[in-house]
Short mmCIF file of C-alpha atoms and ligand atoms in Angstrom, two decimals:
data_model
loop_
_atom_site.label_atom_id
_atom_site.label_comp_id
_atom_site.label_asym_id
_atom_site.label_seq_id
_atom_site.Cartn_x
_atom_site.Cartn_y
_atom_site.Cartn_z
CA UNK N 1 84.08 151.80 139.69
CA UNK N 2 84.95 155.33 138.41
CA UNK N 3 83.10 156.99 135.71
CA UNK N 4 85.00 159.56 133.82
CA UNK N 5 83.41 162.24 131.43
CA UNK N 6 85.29 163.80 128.57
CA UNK N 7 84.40 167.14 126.90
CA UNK N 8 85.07 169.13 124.40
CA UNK N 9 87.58 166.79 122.53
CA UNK N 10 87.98 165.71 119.20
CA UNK N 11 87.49 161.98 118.55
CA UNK N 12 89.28 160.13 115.74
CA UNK N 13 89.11 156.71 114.78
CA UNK N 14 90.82 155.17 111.87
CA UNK N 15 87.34 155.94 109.84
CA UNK N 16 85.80 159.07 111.12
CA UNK N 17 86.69 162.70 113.16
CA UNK N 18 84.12 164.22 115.26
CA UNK N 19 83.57 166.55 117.80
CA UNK N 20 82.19 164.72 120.53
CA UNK N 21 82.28 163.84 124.31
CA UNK N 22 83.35 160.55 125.40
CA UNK N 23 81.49 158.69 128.72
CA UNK N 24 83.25 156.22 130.39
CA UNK N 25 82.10 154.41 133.20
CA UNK N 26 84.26 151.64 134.74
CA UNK N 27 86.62 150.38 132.46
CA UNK N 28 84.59 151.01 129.20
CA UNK N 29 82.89 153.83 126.95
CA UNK N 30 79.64 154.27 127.38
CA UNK N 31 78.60 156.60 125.22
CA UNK N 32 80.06 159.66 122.48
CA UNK N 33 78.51 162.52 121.19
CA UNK N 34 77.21 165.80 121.70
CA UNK N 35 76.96 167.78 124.53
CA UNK N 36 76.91 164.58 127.30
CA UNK N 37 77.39 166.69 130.28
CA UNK N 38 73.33 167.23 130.54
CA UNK N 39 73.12 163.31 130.67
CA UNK N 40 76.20 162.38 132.70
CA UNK N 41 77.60 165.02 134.68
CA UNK N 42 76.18 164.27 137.99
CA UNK N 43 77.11 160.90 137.51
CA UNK N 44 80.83 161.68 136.61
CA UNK N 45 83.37 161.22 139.26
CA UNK N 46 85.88 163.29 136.97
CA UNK N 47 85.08 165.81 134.27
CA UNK N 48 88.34 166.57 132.16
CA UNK N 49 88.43 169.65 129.36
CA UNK N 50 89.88 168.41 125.55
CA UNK N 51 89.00 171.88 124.54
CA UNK N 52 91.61 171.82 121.47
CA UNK N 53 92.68 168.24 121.79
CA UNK N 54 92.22 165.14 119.52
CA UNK N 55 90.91 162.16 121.68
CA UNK N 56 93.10 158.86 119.82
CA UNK N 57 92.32 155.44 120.30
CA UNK N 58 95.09 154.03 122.96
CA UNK N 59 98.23 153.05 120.92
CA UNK N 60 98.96 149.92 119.83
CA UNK N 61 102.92 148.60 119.59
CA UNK N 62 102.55 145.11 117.69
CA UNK N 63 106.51 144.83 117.98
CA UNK N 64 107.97 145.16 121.90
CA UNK N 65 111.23 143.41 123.29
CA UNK N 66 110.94 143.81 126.89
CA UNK N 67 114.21 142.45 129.05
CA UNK N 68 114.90 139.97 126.30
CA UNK N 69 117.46 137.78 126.27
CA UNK N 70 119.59 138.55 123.41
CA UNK N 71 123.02 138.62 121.77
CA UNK N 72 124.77 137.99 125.62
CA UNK N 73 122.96 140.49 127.48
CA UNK N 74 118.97 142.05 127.90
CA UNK N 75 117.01 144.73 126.59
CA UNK N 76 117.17 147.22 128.63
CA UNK N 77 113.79 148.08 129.45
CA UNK N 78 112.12 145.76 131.76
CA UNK N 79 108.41 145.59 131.20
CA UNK N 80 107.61 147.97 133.99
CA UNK N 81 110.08 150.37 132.49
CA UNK N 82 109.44 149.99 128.92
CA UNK N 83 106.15 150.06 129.52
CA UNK N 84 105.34 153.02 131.42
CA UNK N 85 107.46 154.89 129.04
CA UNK N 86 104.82 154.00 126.49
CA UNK N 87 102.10 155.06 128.36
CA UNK N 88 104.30 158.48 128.28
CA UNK N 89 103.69 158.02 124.56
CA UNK N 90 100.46 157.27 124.35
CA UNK N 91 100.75 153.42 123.83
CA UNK N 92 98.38 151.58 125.88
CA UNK N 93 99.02 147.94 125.02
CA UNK N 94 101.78 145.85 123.76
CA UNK N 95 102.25 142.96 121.79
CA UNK N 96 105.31 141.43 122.84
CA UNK N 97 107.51 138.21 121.85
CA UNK N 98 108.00 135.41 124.06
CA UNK N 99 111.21 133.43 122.68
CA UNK N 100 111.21 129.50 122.76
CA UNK N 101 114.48 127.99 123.91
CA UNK N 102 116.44 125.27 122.04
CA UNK N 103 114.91 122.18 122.90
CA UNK N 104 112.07 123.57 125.22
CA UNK N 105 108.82 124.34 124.78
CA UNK N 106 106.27 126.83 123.46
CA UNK N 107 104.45 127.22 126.53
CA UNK N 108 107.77 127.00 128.68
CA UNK N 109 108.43 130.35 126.85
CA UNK N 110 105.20 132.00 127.36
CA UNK N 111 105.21 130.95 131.06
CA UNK N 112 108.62 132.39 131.23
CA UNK N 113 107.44 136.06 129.67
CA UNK N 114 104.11 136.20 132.11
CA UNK N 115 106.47 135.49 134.62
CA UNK N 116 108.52 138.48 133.74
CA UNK N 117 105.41 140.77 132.78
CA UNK N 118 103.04 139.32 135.94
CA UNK N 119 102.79 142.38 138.85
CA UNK N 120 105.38 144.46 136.93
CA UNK N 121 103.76 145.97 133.49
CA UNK N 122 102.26 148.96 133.34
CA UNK N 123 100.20 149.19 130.16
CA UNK N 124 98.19 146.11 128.54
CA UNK N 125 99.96 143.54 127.52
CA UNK N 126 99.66 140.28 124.56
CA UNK N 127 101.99 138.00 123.24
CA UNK N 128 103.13 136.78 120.15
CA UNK N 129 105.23 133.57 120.92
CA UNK N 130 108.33 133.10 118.40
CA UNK N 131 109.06 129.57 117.45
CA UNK N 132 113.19 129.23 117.31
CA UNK N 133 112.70 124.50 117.32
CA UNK N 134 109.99 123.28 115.43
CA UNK N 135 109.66 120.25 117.18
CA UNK N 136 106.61 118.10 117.10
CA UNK N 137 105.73 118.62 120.40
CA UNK N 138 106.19 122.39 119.58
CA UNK N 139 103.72 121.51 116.90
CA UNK N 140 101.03 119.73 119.30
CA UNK N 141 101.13 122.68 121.13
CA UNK N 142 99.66 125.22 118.32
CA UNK N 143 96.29 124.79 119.33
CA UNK N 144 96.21 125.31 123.02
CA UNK N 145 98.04 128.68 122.50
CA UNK N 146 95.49 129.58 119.62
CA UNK N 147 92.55 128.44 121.53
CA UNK N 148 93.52 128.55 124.97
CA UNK N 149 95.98 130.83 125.78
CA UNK N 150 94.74 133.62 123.60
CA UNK N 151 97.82 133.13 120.86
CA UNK N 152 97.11 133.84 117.69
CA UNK N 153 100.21 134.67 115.89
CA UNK N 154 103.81 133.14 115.49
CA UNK N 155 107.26 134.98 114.77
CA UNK N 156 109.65 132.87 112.94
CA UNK N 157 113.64 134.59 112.10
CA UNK N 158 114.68 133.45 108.46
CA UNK N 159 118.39 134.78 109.75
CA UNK N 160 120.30 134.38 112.91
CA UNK N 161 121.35 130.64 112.12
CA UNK N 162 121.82 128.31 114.64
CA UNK N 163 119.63 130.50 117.32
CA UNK N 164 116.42 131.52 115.92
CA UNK N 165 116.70 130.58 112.44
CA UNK N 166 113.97 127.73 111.17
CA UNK N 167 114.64 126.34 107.88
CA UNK N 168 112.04 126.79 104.91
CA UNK N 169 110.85 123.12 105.76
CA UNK N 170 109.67 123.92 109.01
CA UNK N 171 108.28 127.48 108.48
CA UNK N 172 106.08 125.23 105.79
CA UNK N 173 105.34 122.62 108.52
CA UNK N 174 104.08 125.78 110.92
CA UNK N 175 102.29 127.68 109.11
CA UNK N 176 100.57 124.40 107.88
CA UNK N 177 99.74 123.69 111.74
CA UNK N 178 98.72 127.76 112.30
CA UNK N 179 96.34 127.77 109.62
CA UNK N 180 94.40 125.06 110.67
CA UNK N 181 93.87 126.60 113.94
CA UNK N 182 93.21 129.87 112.41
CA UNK N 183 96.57 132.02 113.42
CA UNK N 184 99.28 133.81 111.10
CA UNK N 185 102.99 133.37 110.76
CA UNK N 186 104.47 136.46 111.56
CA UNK N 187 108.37 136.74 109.61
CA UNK N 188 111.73 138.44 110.06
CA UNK N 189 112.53 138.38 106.65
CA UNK N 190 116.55 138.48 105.92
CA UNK N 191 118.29 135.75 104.16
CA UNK N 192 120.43 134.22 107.41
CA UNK N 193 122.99 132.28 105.24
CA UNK N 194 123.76 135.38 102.99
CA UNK N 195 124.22 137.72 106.02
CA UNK N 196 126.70 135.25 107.50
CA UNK N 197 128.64 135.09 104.41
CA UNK N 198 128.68 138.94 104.61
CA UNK N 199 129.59 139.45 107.86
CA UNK N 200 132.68 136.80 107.77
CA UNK N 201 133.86 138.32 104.74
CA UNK N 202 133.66 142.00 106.08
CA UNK N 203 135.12 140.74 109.58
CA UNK N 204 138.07 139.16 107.04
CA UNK N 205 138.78 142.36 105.44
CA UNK N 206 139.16 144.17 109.18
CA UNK N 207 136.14 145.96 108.70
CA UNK N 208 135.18 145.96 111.87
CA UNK N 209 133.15 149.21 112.84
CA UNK N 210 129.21 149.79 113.36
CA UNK N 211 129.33 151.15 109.69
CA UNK N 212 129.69 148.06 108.49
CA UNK N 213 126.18 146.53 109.98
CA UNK N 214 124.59 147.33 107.20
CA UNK N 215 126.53 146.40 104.28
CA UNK N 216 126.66 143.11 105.70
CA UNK N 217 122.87 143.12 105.67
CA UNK N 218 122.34 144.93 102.14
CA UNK N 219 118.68 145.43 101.21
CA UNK N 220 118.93 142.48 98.99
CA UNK N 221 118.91 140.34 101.72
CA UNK N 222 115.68 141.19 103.00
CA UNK N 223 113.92 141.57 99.55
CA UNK N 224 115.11 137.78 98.70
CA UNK N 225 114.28 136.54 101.69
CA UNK N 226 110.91 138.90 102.12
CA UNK N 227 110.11 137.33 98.41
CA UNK N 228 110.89 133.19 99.21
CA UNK N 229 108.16 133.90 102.07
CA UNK N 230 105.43 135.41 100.43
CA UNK N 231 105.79 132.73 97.67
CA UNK N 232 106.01 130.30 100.36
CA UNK N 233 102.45 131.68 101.78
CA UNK N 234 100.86 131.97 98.74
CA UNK N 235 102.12 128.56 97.74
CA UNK N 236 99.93 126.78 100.65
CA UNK N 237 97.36 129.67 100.66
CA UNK N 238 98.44 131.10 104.21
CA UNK N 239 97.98 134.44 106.07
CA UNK N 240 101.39 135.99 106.08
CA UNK N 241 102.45 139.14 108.09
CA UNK N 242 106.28 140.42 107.54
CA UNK N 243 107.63 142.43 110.61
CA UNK N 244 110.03 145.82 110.43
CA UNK N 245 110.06 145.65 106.39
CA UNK N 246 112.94 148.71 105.58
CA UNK N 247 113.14 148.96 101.94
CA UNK N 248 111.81 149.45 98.66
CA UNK N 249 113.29 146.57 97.05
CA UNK N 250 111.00 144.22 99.91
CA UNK N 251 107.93 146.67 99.45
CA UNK N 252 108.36 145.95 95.60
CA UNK N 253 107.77 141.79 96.54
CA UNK N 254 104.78 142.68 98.03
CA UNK N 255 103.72 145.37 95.75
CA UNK N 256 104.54 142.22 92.76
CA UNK N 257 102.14 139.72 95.20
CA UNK N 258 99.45 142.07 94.79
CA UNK N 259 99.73 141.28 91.22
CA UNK N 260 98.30 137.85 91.57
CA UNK N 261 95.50 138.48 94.27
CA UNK N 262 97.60 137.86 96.87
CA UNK N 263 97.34 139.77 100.11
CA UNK N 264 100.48 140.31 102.96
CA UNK N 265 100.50 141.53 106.02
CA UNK N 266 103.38 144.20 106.14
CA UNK N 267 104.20 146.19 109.54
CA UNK N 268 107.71 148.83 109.36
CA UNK N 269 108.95 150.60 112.12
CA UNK N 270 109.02 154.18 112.85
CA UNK N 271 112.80 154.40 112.71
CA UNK N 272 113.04 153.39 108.98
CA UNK N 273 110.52 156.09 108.14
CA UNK N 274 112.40 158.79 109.75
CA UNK N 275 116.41 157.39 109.79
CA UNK N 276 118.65 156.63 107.73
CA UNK N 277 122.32 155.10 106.98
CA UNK N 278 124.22 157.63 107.83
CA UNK N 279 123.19 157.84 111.17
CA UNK N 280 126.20 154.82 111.47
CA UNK N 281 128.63 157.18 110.46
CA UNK N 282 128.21 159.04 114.02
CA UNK N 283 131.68 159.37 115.35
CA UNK N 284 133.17 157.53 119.01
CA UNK N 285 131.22 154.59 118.43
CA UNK N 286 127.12 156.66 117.68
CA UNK N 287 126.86 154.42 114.66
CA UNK N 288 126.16 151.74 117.25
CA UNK N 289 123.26 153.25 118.95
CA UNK N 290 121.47 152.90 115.01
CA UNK N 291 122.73 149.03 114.92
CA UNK N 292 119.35 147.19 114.24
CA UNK N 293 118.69 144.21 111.95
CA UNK N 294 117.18 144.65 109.36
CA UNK N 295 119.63 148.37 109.28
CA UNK N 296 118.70 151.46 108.04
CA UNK N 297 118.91 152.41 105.03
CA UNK N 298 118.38 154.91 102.48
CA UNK N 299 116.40 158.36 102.39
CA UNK N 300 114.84 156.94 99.04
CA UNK N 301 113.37 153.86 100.90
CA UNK N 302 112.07 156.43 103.27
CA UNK N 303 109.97 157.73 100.68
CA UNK N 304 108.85 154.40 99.18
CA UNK N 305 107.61 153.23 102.68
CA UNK N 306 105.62 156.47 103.08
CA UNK N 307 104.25 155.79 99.62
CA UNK N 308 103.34 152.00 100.77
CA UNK N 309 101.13 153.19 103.27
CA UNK N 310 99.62 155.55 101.09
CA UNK N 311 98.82 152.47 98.85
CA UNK N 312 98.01 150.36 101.60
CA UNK N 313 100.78 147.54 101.29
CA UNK N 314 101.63 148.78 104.65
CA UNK N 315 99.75 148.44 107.78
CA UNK N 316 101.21 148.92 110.82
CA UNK N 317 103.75 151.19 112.07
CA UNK N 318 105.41 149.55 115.20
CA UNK N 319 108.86 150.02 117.23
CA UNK N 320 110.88 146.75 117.58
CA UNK N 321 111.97 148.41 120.61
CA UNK N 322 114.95 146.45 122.08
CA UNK N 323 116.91 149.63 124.00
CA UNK N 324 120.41 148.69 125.11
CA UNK N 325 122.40 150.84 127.15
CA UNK N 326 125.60 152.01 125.49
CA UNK N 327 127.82 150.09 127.71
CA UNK N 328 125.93 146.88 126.35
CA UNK N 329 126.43 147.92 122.67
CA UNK N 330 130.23 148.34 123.56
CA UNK N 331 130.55 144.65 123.88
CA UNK N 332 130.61 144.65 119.92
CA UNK N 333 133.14 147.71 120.12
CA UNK N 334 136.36 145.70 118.13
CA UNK N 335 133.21 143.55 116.20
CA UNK N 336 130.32 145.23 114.74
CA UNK N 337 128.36 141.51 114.53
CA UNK N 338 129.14 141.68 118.45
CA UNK N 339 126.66 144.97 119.19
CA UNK N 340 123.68 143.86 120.48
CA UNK N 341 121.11 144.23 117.69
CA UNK N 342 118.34 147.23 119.06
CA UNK N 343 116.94 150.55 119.89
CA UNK N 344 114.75 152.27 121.97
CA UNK N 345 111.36 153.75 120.44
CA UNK N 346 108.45 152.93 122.11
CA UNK N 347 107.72 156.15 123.91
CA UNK N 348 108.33 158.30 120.78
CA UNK N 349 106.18 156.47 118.00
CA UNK N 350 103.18 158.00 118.27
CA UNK N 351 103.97 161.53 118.41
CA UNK N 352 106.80 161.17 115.82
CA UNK N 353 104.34 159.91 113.37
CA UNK N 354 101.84 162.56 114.38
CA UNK N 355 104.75 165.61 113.73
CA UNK N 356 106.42 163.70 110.80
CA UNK N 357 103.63 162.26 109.39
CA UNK N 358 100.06 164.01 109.81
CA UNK N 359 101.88 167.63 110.27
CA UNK N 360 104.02 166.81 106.93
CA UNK N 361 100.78 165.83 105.10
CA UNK N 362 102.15 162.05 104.41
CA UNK N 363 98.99 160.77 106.33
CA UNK N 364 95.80 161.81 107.74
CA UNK N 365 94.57 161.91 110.81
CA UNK N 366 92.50 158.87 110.41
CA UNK N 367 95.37 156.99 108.44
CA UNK N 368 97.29 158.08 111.66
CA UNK N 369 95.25 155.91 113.98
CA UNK N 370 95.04 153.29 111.91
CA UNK N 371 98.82 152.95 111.97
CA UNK N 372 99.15 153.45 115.31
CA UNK N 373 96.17 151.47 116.78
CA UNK N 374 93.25 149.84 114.36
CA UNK N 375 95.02 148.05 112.07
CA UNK N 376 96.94 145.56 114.83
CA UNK N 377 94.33 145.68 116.95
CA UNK N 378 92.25 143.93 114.49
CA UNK N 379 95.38 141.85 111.92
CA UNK N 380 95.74 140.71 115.61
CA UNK N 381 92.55 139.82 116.88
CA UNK N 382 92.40 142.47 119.76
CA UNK N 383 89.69 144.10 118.44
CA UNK N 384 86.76 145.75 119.29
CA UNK N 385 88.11 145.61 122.58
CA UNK N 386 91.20 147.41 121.59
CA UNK N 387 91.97 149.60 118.95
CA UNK N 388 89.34 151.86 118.39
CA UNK N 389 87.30 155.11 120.87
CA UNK N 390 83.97 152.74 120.57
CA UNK N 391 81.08 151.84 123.29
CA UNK N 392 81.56 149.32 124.87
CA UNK N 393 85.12 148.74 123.93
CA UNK N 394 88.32 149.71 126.61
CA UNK N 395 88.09 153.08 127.45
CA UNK N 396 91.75 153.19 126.45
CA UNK N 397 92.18 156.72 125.25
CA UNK N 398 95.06 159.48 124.37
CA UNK N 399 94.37 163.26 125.15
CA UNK N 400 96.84 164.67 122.73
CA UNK N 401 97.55 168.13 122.43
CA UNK N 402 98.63 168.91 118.63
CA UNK N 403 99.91 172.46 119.43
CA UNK N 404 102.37 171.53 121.89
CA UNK N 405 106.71 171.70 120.89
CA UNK N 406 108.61 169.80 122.74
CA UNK N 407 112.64 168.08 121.80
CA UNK N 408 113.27 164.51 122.32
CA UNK N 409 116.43 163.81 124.53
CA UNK N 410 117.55 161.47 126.50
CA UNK N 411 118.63 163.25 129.43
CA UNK N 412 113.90 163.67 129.47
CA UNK N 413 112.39 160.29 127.92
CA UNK N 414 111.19 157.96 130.15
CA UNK N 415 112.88 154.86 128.92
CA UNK N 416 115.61 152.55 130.52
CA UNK N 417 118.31 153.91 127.55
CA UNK N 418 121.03 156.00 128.08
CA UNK N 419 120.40 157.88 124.63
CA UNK N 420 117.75 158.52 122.02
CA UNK N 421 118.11 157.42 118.68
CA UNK N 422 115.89 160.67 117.64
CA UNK N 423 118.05 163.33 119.91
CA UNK N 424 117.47 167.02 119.49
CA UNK N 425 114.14 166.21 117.10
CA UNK N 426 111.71 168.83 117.57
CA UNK N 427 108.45 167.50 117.05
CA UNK N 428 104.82 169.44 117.46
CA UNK N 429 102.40 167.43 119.46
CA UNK N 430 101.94 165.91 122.34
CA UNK N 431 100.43 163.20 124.35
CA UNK N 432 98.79 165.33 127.13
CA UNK N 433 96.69 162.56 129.29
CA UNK N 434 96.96 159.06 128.62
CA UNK N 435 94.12 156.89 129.85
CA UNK N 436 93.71 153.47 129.97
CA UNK N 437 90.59 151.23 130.57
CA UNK N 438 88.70 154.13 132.10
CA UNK N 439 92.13 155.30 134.37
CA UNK N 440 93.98 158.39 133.73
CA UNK N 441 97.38 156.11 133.78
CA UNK N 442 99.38 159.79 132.85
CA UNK N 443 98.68 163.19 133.06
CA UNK N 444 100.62 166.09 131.86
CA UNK N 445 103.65 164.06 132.01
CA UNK N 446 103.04 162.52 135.78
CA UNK N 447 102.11 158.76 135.90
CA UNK N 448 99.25 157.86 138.54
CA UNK N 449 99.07 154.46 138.43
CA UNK N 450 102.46 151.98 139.32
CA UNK N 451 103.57 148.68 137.66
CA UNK N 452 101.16 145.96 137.72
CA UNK N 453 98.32 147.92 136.32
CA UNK N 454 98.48 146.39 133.12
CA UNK N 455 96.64 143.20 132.44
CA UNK N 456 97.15 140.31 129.98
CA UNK N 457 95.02 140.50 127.14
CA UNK N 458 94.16 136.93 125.41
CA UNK N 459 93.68 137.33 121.96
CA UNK N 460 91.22 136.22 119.72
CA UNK N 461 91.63 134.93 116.17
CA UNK N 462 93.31 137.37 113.51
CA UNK N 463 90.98 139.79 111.73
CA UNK N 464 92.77 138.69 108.08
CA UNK N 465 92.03 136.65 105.33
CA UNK N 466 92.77 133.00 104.61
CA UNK N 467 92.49 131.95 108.77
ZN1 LIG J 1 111.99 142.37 116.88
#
C-alpha cells in the first residue's frame, strides 16, 4: 500500500473550493486540509506540488461505447484504448452499455461486456445494460442485476426499429419491473417510426450525403418522442433519465414537466454544447465524422442547453463516445443512413467544458464538477465512493493545470480515431496528473499504469427520487 500526499492544491467539489492538502493512503483519502505535511510527510511514499492547480474529483463519463457492435462494424476504441485515453482526460470511471441480443439474455450481454472489459480497461468501469427484447425471462432477470450484479439502470432506444427499438408497451412493462427493484429507465429519445419515414423519403429524393443525417432526424423527433416518455414516467410515477438530449424543443418537455412537480433526469453531451449543423457541410465526405443520432443541431440550442444547466433541468454532461475510423464511416459513403452512427469524445470532455464552459463564465467551478463527476456518480448510485475528493471515498483525483494552452488534433489525442471532431480547438487547461484510487494512472501526459488496472465497480441503487 502506497500513501500519497498532495500539497498546495486547490480542492473543488461540486459544493465547496478550498485550499487544502489531500492524504491518501492506499486506495482512499484520508484526510484534507491545511498544512498536512507536519502530520503525514514522513509517512508519505510520494509528495506531489499542486502549487497553482485545482484538485477535481476523478471524471465521470455516464455514456461510453467501447468496441460495440454497431451498424456492421465496432467502435473503434476498445476498452483499453478508449479508456486510457480518458484517463488522458481526466475521466476515471465509465459507465458503459452492455447491449442484449435478439432473443438472448440480459446477463448473456453483461457477461459478454466483462468479457471484453476483464484484464483490458484501464480506468474504472460500470455498466448500464440496454434492454433491445423485453422478454419475460428478460424481465425475471431485473432483480439479480439490481441486487446482485450491481445494475441499477436500463437504456431502452425509442428509434432504430427492428434492432433496439422496444415498443411503448414494453418500456411500460420495464420500467414497471425497475421500479420495484429500485433502478431507472434510462431513454434514447427519437421517434423510430418518424425517422424511418424520413430517411426513406430523403433516400427517394437521391439525397444521399452526410448532410442529410439530420434532416432526417429533425429536432421534432426527439422533442415528441422525449415528451411520450416523460408522460409515460410520470403516468406510472417512475424515475426517468433521458440520455444525449440536443435541443431546445426536448429541453422545453422537460422544462413543461417541471410544471406539474415532476422531476427528469436529463444528461447532453459535450458535442451538442459546443457543435453544430454545419459541421455536416465539411467537404470530401467531413460531414460524416459529425454523423451522430440524435445530430447536431443549431447554435440557438447551444445556448438553450447552457441555459438548462444553469436552471438545473440538466445534469450531466457525458460523451456517447462511439469513435469510428473514417474508413468505417465510408461504408455509408453513397447512403448517409449507412455511416455508422458516432464520435470520439471521451478524452476531451473535461477540459472542453473547463475552457468553454468555466473560462466563458457559463458555469462555475463547482457547477463544473458536478457535470463532470457528482451528479452521475450519485443519479447512478456510485456515490460516495465515486464522484466526489471526500475521506474515505476513492482517492480518484485530477491535478489540472488551468493555465496551460494546448490544440486538440488528432495527429496528438490518445484515442483509437483517425480524426477529432474538435480539430484545431484551442482550449486553456489542462489535465496535468490523473490519479486514480490512490495511483498516479498519468502524469504530464505519460501513463504509468497498463490495461487491466481498472476494476468493475457494482453499483448501488440510484441517488433519485421515486426508486
Ligand atoms: Zn449512446
Amino acid at each position: 500500500m502506497k500513501n500519497l500526499l498532495i500539497k498546495n492544491g486547490t480542492v473543488v467539489t461540486a459544493s465547496d473550493t478550498q485550499n487544502a492538502d489531500v492524504y491518501i493512503e492506499g486506495e482512499k483519502v484520508v484526510a484534507i486540509g491545511n498544512d498536512l505535511g507536519s502530520r503525514f510527510s514522513k509517512k508519505a511514499d510520494q509528495i506531489i506540488d499542486a502549487n497553482g492547480c485545482y484538485l477535481f474529483p476523478g471524471g465521470i463519463d455516464a455514456h461510453t461505447h467501447m468496441q460495440l457492435p454497431f451498424m456492421g462494424t465496432f467502435a473503434s476504441d476498445t476498452f483499453e484504448t478508449g479508456t486510457l485515453a480518458g484517463l488522458h482526460g481526466g475521466t476515471t470511471t465509465i459507465i458503459d452499455f452492455a447491449f442484449q441480443s435478439h432473443g438472448d439474455t440480459l446477463n448473456s450481454a453483461l457477461n459478454a461486456w466483462h468479457e471484453m472489459a476483464k484484464d483490458k480497461t484501464c480506468s474504472d468501469y460500470a455498466f448500464h445494460v440496454a434492454v433491445t427484447d423485453f422478454t419475460e425471462t428478460a424481465q425475471k432477470e431485473i432483480q439479480g442485476l439490481v441486487e446482485k450484479q450491481g445494475v441499477s439502470s436500463f437504456k431502452t432506444f425509442m428509434a432504430y426499429k427492428g434492432a433496439l427499438m422496444l415498443d411503448d408497451r414494453q418500456i411500460i412493462q420495464l420500467m414497471k419491473e425497475v421500479k420495484k427493484f429500485g433502478g431507472i429507465v434510462t431513454t434514447h429519445a427519437e421517434n423510430g417510426d418518424l425517422v424511418d419515414t424520413l430517411i426513406a423519403e430523403n433516400r427517394a429524393k437521391g439525397n444521399l450525403g452526410p448532410e442529410f443525417h439530420p434532416l432526417s432526424r429533425p429536432p421534432i423527433v426527439e422533442s415528441e418522442a422525449t415528451g411520450r416518455i416523460i408522460d409515460i414516467a410520470h403516468q406510472g410515477g417512475h424515475p426517468l433519465y433521458i440520455v444525449h438530449l440536443t435541443c431546445e424543443d426536448a429541453l422545453n418537455r422537460v422544462r413543461a414537466a417541471t410544471l406539474r412537480n415532476q422531476k427528469v433526469y436529463v444528461e447532453t453531451c459535450v458535442q451538442y454544447l459546443l457543435l453544430d449543423d454545419s459541421a455536416y457541410l465539411e467537404e470530401n465526405f467531413g460531414g460524416s465524422k459529425y454523423v451522430m443520432s440524435p445530430p447536431l443541431r443549431k447554435k440557438s440550442d447551444q445556448e438553450a442547453l447552457w441555459k438548462g444547466i444553469d436552471q438545473n433541468l440538466i445534469e450531466v454532461v457525458a460523451t456517447d463516445h462511439c469513435p469510428f475510423c473514417m474508413d468505417q464511416k465510408k461504408m455509408g459513403i453513397k447512403d448517409f443512413s449507412k455511416i455508422p452512427n458516432g464520435a470520439p469524445g471521451i478524452e476531451h470532455r473535461m477540459e472542453l467544458m473547463f475552457s468553454e464552459g468555466v473560462l466563458k463564465k457559463r458555469i462555475n467551478l463547482n457547477k463544473f464538477v458536478d457535470l463532470t463527476s457528482t451528479a452521475a456518480s450519485k443519479i447512478f448510485g456510485l456515490y460516495p465512493r465515486k464522484g466526489s475528493i471526500a475521506v474515505g471515498g476513492d482517492a480518484d483525483i485530477v491535478i489540472f493545470d488551468p493555465k496551460v494552452k494546448h490544440t486538440i488534433s488528432a495527429a496528438t489525442h490518445h484515442m483509437n480515431c483517425d480524426y477529432s471532431a474538435y480539430e484545431g480547438w484551442q482550449v486553456t487547461g489542462k489535465c496535468r496528473t490523473t490519479i486514480l484510487r490512490g495511483q498516479v494512472v498519468i502524469d504530464q501526459g505519460k501513463a504509468l499504469i497498463g490495461k487491466g488496472y481498472g476494476k468493475y465497480i457494482p453499483r448501488t441503487k440510484p441517488g433519485v427520487a421515486n426508486v
